[in-house]
Amino acid sequence: RVWLDAHVQTQALYAQTVTVLARSGGWAKVAVRDEPDPQDPHGYPGWLPVAQLRAGFDATGPSLTVVARTAVLRLTSGRPIALSYGTRLPIVPLASERTIVRSPDGVGTIAKAALAPSLHPSGASIVAQAKRFLGLHYLWGGLSAWGFDCSGLVWDVFRMHGLTIPRDADPQFHHGTAVRRAQLRAGDLLFWGSPSYADHVAIYAGNGLMVEAPDSAHSVRIVPVRWDRYYLGARRYLNG
C-alpha cells in the first residue's frame, strides 16, 4: 500500500471506457472517460497493461450497477470475475434469478440482488452509500470496494447516483457550488489543504460529522469535522 503512493494515481473499474492515447511495448497510456481531470480533456490519464483492454465492447442500452460491495460475474464459459461496487454493465432483459449482462469478456450473469439502476441523488443517499464502506482500509489511488482513497470514495458514491464529478480532490474543490459553513447540508463535500491545492476531501454527514477515507494508516470512518487552519471550504454538487 505504501508503494502505491508514488506509483498509482487512480483505478479504472471493470468495463469503464477509456481512450488510448499512446502505446509502448505491452503498456498503453489511456484516459478514463468518466473520471474527469484537468490533466487531459479525454479523462483521467495513466498507463496500464494492454492485456487489460478489450476493443469492440457494446456498452449501449439499459444498464445496471453493482450496489453490493462486491459481486461475481459468471461468464457463459463458467469463468468467474470479481466485480466491485460501482461497476456498470448493460443488461440482456430476461426474467430469472440472475441478471444476464454483456461484458468485455462476453455474456455472463450476476445475482439480481447485487444490481440496481442509478440511485436517486440526495444528501441522505450519498451519506448512506458512503457509510457502507466504514472500516474499509484506505488505498492510495483506490476506486473500488477493495480500497478507496479520499476522492475515490467520493467519486464512486456520486457515480452510483448518476453524477459524474472530477476524480481528484483539487478539481472537485474547483467545481460545484461554494457553500458557507452555516449552510452545510448532508452530501456536501468538505476540503482541506493549502491555499493553492486541495489534497483531502470528505462527505458532510450532518450534525457536525463527516465520512472520510483519511490516509494509509486508517480506514473509512465517521468523525467530527475538523475546523482547523487547513480547512478550505465546502462544495455542493446536488441540486435542491
GROMACS .gro file of C-alpha atoms in nm:
model
  240
    1ARG     CA    1   0.000   0.000   0.000
    2VAL     CA    2   0.287   0.240   0.072
    3TRP     CA    3   0.447   0.157  -0.266
    4LEU     CA    4   0.125   0.263  -0.440
    5ASP     CA    5   0.158   0.620  -0.306
    6ALA     CA    6   0.422   0.705  -0.565
    7HIS     CA    7   0.310   0.479  -0.849
    8VAL     CA    8  -0.071   0.476  -0.877
    9GLN     CA    9  -0.300   0.776  -0.922
   10THR     CA   10  -0.638   0.612  -0.987
   11GLN     CA   11  -0.807   0.289  -1.085
   12ALA     CA   12  -1.046   0.201  -1.366
   13LEU     CA   13  -1.342  -0.019  -1.284
   14TYR     CA   14  -1.421  -0.321  -1.498
   15ALA     CA   15  -1.595  -0.215  -1.825
   16GLN     CA   16  -1.519   0.157  -1.793
   17THR     CA   17  -1.448   0.309  -2.134
   18VAL     CA   18  -1.103   0.453  -2.200
   19THR     CA   19  -0.940   0.644  -2.484
   20VAL     CA   20  -0.600   0.504  -2.586
   21LEU     CA   21  -0.350   0.791  -2.606
   22ALA     CA   22  -0.023   0.604  -2.670
   23ARG     CA   23   0.138   0.259  -2.661
   24SER     CA   24   0.481   0.140  -2.552
   25GLY     CA   25   0.551  -0.232  -2.562
   26GLY     CA   26   0.292  -0.410  -2.353
   27TRP     CA   27   0.162  -0.089  -2.195
   28ALA     CA   28  -0.099   0.163  -2.309
   29LYS     CA   29  -0.147   0.520  -2.194
   30VAL     CA   30  -0.521   0.572  -2.160
   31ALA     CA   31  -0.767   0.834  -2.040
   32VAL     CA   32  -1.064   0.707  -1.834
   33ARG     CA   33  -1.355   0.893  -1.988
   34ASP     CA   34  -1.590   0.926  -1.691
   35GLU     CA   35  -1.316   1.025  -1.445
   36PRO     CA   36  -1.281   1.394  -1.538
   37ASP     CA   37  -0.946   1.552  -1.462
   38PRO     CA   38  -0.771   1.871  -1.580
   39GLN     CA   39  -0.464   1.673  -1.689
   40ASP     CA   40  -0.637   1.560  -2.010
   41PRO     CA   41  -0.967   1.656  -2.181
   42HIS     CA   42  -1.035   1.288  -2.261
   43GLY     CA   43  -1.043   1.186  -1.892
   44TYR     CA   44  -0.804   1.074  -1.621
   45PRO     CA   45  -0.472   0.971  -1.784
   46GLY     CA   46  -0.242   0.687  -1.687
   47TRP     CA   47  -0.067   0.370  -1.803
   48LEU     CA   48  -0.199   0.015  -1.778
   49PRO     CA   49  -0.115  -0.322  -1.935
   50VAL     CA   50  -0.253  -0.366  -2.289
   51ALA     CA   51  -0.375  -0.710  -2.176
   52GLN     CA   52  -0.635  -0.536  -1.957
   53LEU     CA   53  -0.802  -0.371  -2.258
   54ARG     CA   54  -1.080  -0.502  -2.483
   55ALA     CA   55  -1.197  -0.344  -2.808
   56GLY     CA   56  -1.543  -0.362  -2.964
   57PHE     CA   57  -1.744  -0.387  -2.641
   58ASP     CA   58  -2.101  -0.258  -2.688
   59ALA     CA   59  -2.193  -0.068  -2.372
   60THR     CA   60  -2.512   0.086  -2.513
   61GLY     CA   61  -2.865   0.020  -2.393
   62PRO     CA   62  -3.016  -0.026  -2.047
   63SER     CA   63  -2.762  -0.099  -1.775
   64LEU     CA   64  -2.744  -0.184  -1.406
   65THR     CA   65  -2.478  -0.105  -1.149
   66VAL     CA   66  -2.328  -0.326  -0.879
   67VAL     CA   67  -2.463  -0.195  -0.546
   68ALA     CA   68  -2.324  -0.479  -0.335
   69ARG     CA   69  -1.971  -0.419  -0.208
   70THR     CA   70  -1.860  -0.697  -0.443
   71ALA     CA   71  -2.033  -0.929  -0.686
   72VAL     CA   72  -1.938  -1.218  -0.912
   73LEU     CA   73  -1.988  -1.214  -1.288
   74ARG     CA   74  -2.016  -1.571  -1.414
   75LEU     CA   75  -1.937  -1.592  -1.784
   76THR     CA   76  -2.109  -1.849  -2.004
   77SER     CA   77  -1.771  -2.024  -2.020
   78GLY     CA   78  -1.800  -2.075  -1.644
   79ARG     CA   79  -1.513  -1.837  -1.557
   80PRO     CA   80  -1.594  -1.607  -1.261
   81ILE     CA   81  -1.485  -1.241  -1.249
   82ALA     CA   82  -1.494  -1.045  -0.923
   83LEU     CA   83  -1.663  -0.705  -0.962
   84SER     CA   84  -1.657  -0.401  -0.734
   85TYR     CA   85  -1.931  -0.171  -0.612
   86GLY     CA   86  -1.992   0.085  -0.884
   87THR     CA   87  -1.928  -0.146  -1.181
   88ARG     CA   88  -2.183  -0.075  -1.455
   89LEU     CA   89  -2.280  -0.329  -1.724
   90PRO     CA   90  -2.551  -0.339  -1.994
   91ILE     CA   91  -2.821  -0.599  -1.939
   92VAL     CA   92  -2.997  -0.855  -2.154
   93PRO     CA   93  -3.359  -0.827  -2.027
   94LEU     CA   94  -3.474  -1.179  -1.940
   95ALA     CA   95  -3.657  -1.293  -1.627
   96SER     CA   96  -3.453  -1.517  -1.398
   97GLU     CA   97  -3.292  -1.523  -1.054
   98ARG     CA   98  -2.974  -1.390  -1.212
   99THR     CA   99  -2.942  -1.097  -1.448
  100ILE     CA  100  -2.778  -1.161  -1.784
  101VAL     CA  101  -2.526  -0.890  -1.875
  102ARG     CA  102  -2.286  -0.809  -2.156
  103SER     CA  103  -1.926  -0.760  -2.053
  104PRO     CA  104  -1.589  -0.700  -2.224
  105ASP     CA  105  -1.526  -1.074  -2.173
  106GLY     CA  106  -1.859  -1.191  -2.312
  107VAL     CA  107  -2.209  -1.262  -2.184
  108GLY     CA  108  -2.249  -1.363  -1.820
  109THR     CA  109  -2.481  -1.349  -1.521
  110ILE     CA  110  -2.483  -1.162  -1.189
  111ALA     CA  111  -2.714  -1.218  -0.892
  112LYS     CA  112  -3.006  -0.974  -0.916
  113ALA     CA  113  -2.969  -0.872  -0.550
  114ALA     CA  114  -2.626  -0.727  -0.629
  115LEU     CA  115  -2.754  -0.491  -0.901
  116ALA     CA  116  -2.967  -0.177  -0.923
  117PRO     CA  117  -3.026   0.121  -1.151
  118SER     CA  118  -2.859   0.453  -1.065
  119LEU     CA  119  -2.978   0.573  -0.724
  120HIS     CA  120  -3.183   0.890  -0.679
  121PRO     CA  121  -2.934   1.164  -0.580
  122SER     CA  122  -2.998   1.307  -0.235
  123GLY     CA  123  -2.779   1.403   0.058
  124ALA     CA  124  -2.918   1.120   0.270
  125SER     CA  125  -2.847   0.861   0.000
  126ILE     CA  126  -2.494   0.993  -0.066
  127VAL     CA  127  -2.411   0.962   0.305
  128ALA     CA  128  -2.580   0.621   0.338
  129GLN     CA  129  -2.381   0.478   0.047
  130ALA     CA  130  -2.053   0.616   0.182
  131LYS     CA  131  -2.127   0.462   0.524
  132ARG     CA  132  -2.146   0.117   0.363
  133PHE     CA  133  -1.765   0.124   0.346
  134LEU     CA  134  -1.695   0.211   0.710
  135GLY     CA  135  -1.396   0.006   0.821
  136LEU     CA  136  -1.263  -0.047   0.468
  137HIS     CA  137  -0.890   0.018   0.464
  138TYR     CA  138  -0.765   0.325   0.276
  139LEU     CA  139  -0.585   0.261  -0.053
  140TRP     CA  140  -0.393   0.531  -0.241
  141GLY     CA  141  -0.549   0.570  -0.586
  142GLY     CA  142  -0.824   0.328  -0.479
  143LEU     CA  143  -1.156   0.346  -0.658
  144SER     CA  144  -1.324   0.020  -0.564
  145ALA     CA  145  -1.464  -0.189  -0.282
  146TRP     CA  146  -1.113  -0.331  -0.227
  147GLY     CA  147  -0.987   0.010  -0.114
  148PHE     CA  148  -1.064   0.381  -0.158
  149ASP     CA  149  -0.864   0.698  -0.129
  150CYS     CA  150  -1.046   1.012  -0.015
  151SER     CA  151  -1.159   1.139  -0.355
  152GLY     CA  152  -1.211   0.788  -0.494
  153LEU     CA  153  -1.479   0.719  -0.233
  154VAL     CA  154  -1.649   1.048  -0.322
  155TRP     CA  155  -1.628   0.987  -0.698
  156ASP     CA  156  -1.767   0.632  -0.678
  157VAL     CA  157  -2.057   0.720  -0.446
  158PHE     CA  158  -2.160   1.012  -0.668
  159ARG     CA  159  -2.129   0.794  -0.979
  160MET     CA  160  -2.370   0.546  -0.819
  161HIS     CA  161  -2.623   0.830  -0.821
  162GLY     CA  162  -2.575   0.904  -1.191
  163LEU     CA  163  -2.347   1.203  -1.124
  164THR     CA  164  -2.006   1.236  -1.287
  165ILE     CA  165  -1.772   1.462  -1.088
  166PRO     CA  166  -1.394   1.520  -1.109
  167ARG     CA  167  -1.181   1.229  -0.989
  168ASP     CA  168  -0.934   1.410  -0.759
  169ALA     CA  169  -0.985   1.636  -0.457
  170ASP     CA  170  -0.839   1.955  -0.603
  171PRO     CA  171  -1.054   1.953  -0.920
  172GLN     CA  172  -1.354   1.858  -0.705
  173PHE     CA  173  -1.287   2.168  -0.494
  174HIS     CA  174  -1.280   2.389  -0.804
  175HIS     CA  175  -1.620   2.271  -0.931
  176GLY     CA  176  -1.963   2.252  -0.774
  177THR     CA  177  -2.116   2.541  -0.580
  178ALA     CA  178  -1.937   2.701  -0.285
  179VAL     CA  179  -2.122   2.656   0.046
  180ARG     CA  180  -2.072   2.852   0.369
  181ARG     CA  181  -2.024   2.657   0.692
  182ALA     CA  182  -2.360   2.772   0.832
  183GLN     CA  183  -2.539   2.639   0.521
  184LEU     CA  184  -2.389   2.291   0.504
  185ARG     CA  185  -2.619   2.002   0.420
  186ALA     CA  186  -2.562   1.626   0.422
  187GLY     CA  187  -2.393   1.524   0.098
  188ASP     CA  188  -2.186   1.842   0.064
  189LEU     CA  189  -1.812   1.796   0.016
  190LEU     CA  190  -1.555   1.937   0.261
  191PHE     CA  191  -1.196   2.015   0.161
  192TRP     CA  192  -0.857   2.062   0.328
  193GLY     CA  193  -0.512   2.158   0.205
  194SER     CA  194  -0.305   2.464   0.124
  195PRO     CA  195  -0.442   2.786  -0.031
  196SER     CA  196  -0.316   2.667  -0.370
  197TYR     CA  197  -0.413   2.298  -0.358
  198ALA     CA  198  -0.685   2.081  -0.201
  199ASP     CA  199  -0.538   1.746  -0.100
  200HIS     CA  200  -0.822   1.595   0.105
  201VAL     CA  201  -1.199   1.566   0.074
  202ALA     CA  202  -1.473   1.424   0.295
  203ILE     CA  203  -1.854   1.396   0.277
  204TYR     CA  204  -2.051   1.603   0.526
  205ALA     CA  205  -2.290   1.370   0.713
  206GLY     CA  206  -2.480   1.631   0.916
  207ASN     CA  207  -2.467   1.722   1.286
  208GLY     CA  208  -2.101   1.824   1.263
  209LEU     CA  209  -1.987   1.482   1.139
  210MET     CA  210  -1.826   1.364   0.817
  211VAL     CA  211  -1.742   1.040   0.634
  212GLU     CA  212  -1.385   1.017   0.507
  213ALA     CA  213  -1.117   0.783   0.379
  214PRO     CA  214  -0.836   0.957   0.571
  215ASP     CA  215  -0.494   0.809   0.493
  216SER     CA  216  -0.293   0.488   0.460
  217ALA     CA  217  -0.285   0.436   0.836
  218HIS     CA  218  -0.665   0.435   0.875
  219SER     CA  219  -0.992   0.303   0.737
  220VAL     CA  220  -1.307   0.474   0.613
  221ARG     CA  221  -1.466   0.634   0.920
  222ILE     CA  222  -1.715   0.884   1.063
  223VAL     CA  223  -1.553   1.161   1.267
  224PRO     CA  224  -1.629   1.519   1.377
  225VAL     CA  225  -1.548   1.778   1.112
  226ARG     CA  226  -1.203   1.928   1.160
  227TRP     CA  227  -1.243   2.306   1.152
  228ASP     CA  228  -0.869   2.365   1.158
  229ARG     CA  229  -0.645   2.604   0.967
  230TYR     CA  230  -0.616   2.359   0.677
  231TYR     CA  231  -0.993   2.363   0.612
  232LEU     CA  232  -1.052   2.529   0.275
  233GLY     CA  233  -1.430   2.524   0.239
  234ALA     CA  234  -1.719   2.320   0.101
  235ARG     CA  235  -1.877   2.250  -0.238
  236ARG     CA  236  -2.225   2.125  -0.330
  237TYR     CA  237  -2.290   1.901  -0.630
  238LEU     CA  238  -2.653   1.813  -0.550
  239ASN     CA  239  -2.940   2.027  -0.673
  240GLY     CA  240  -3.224   2.128  -0.444
   0.00000   0.00000   0.00000
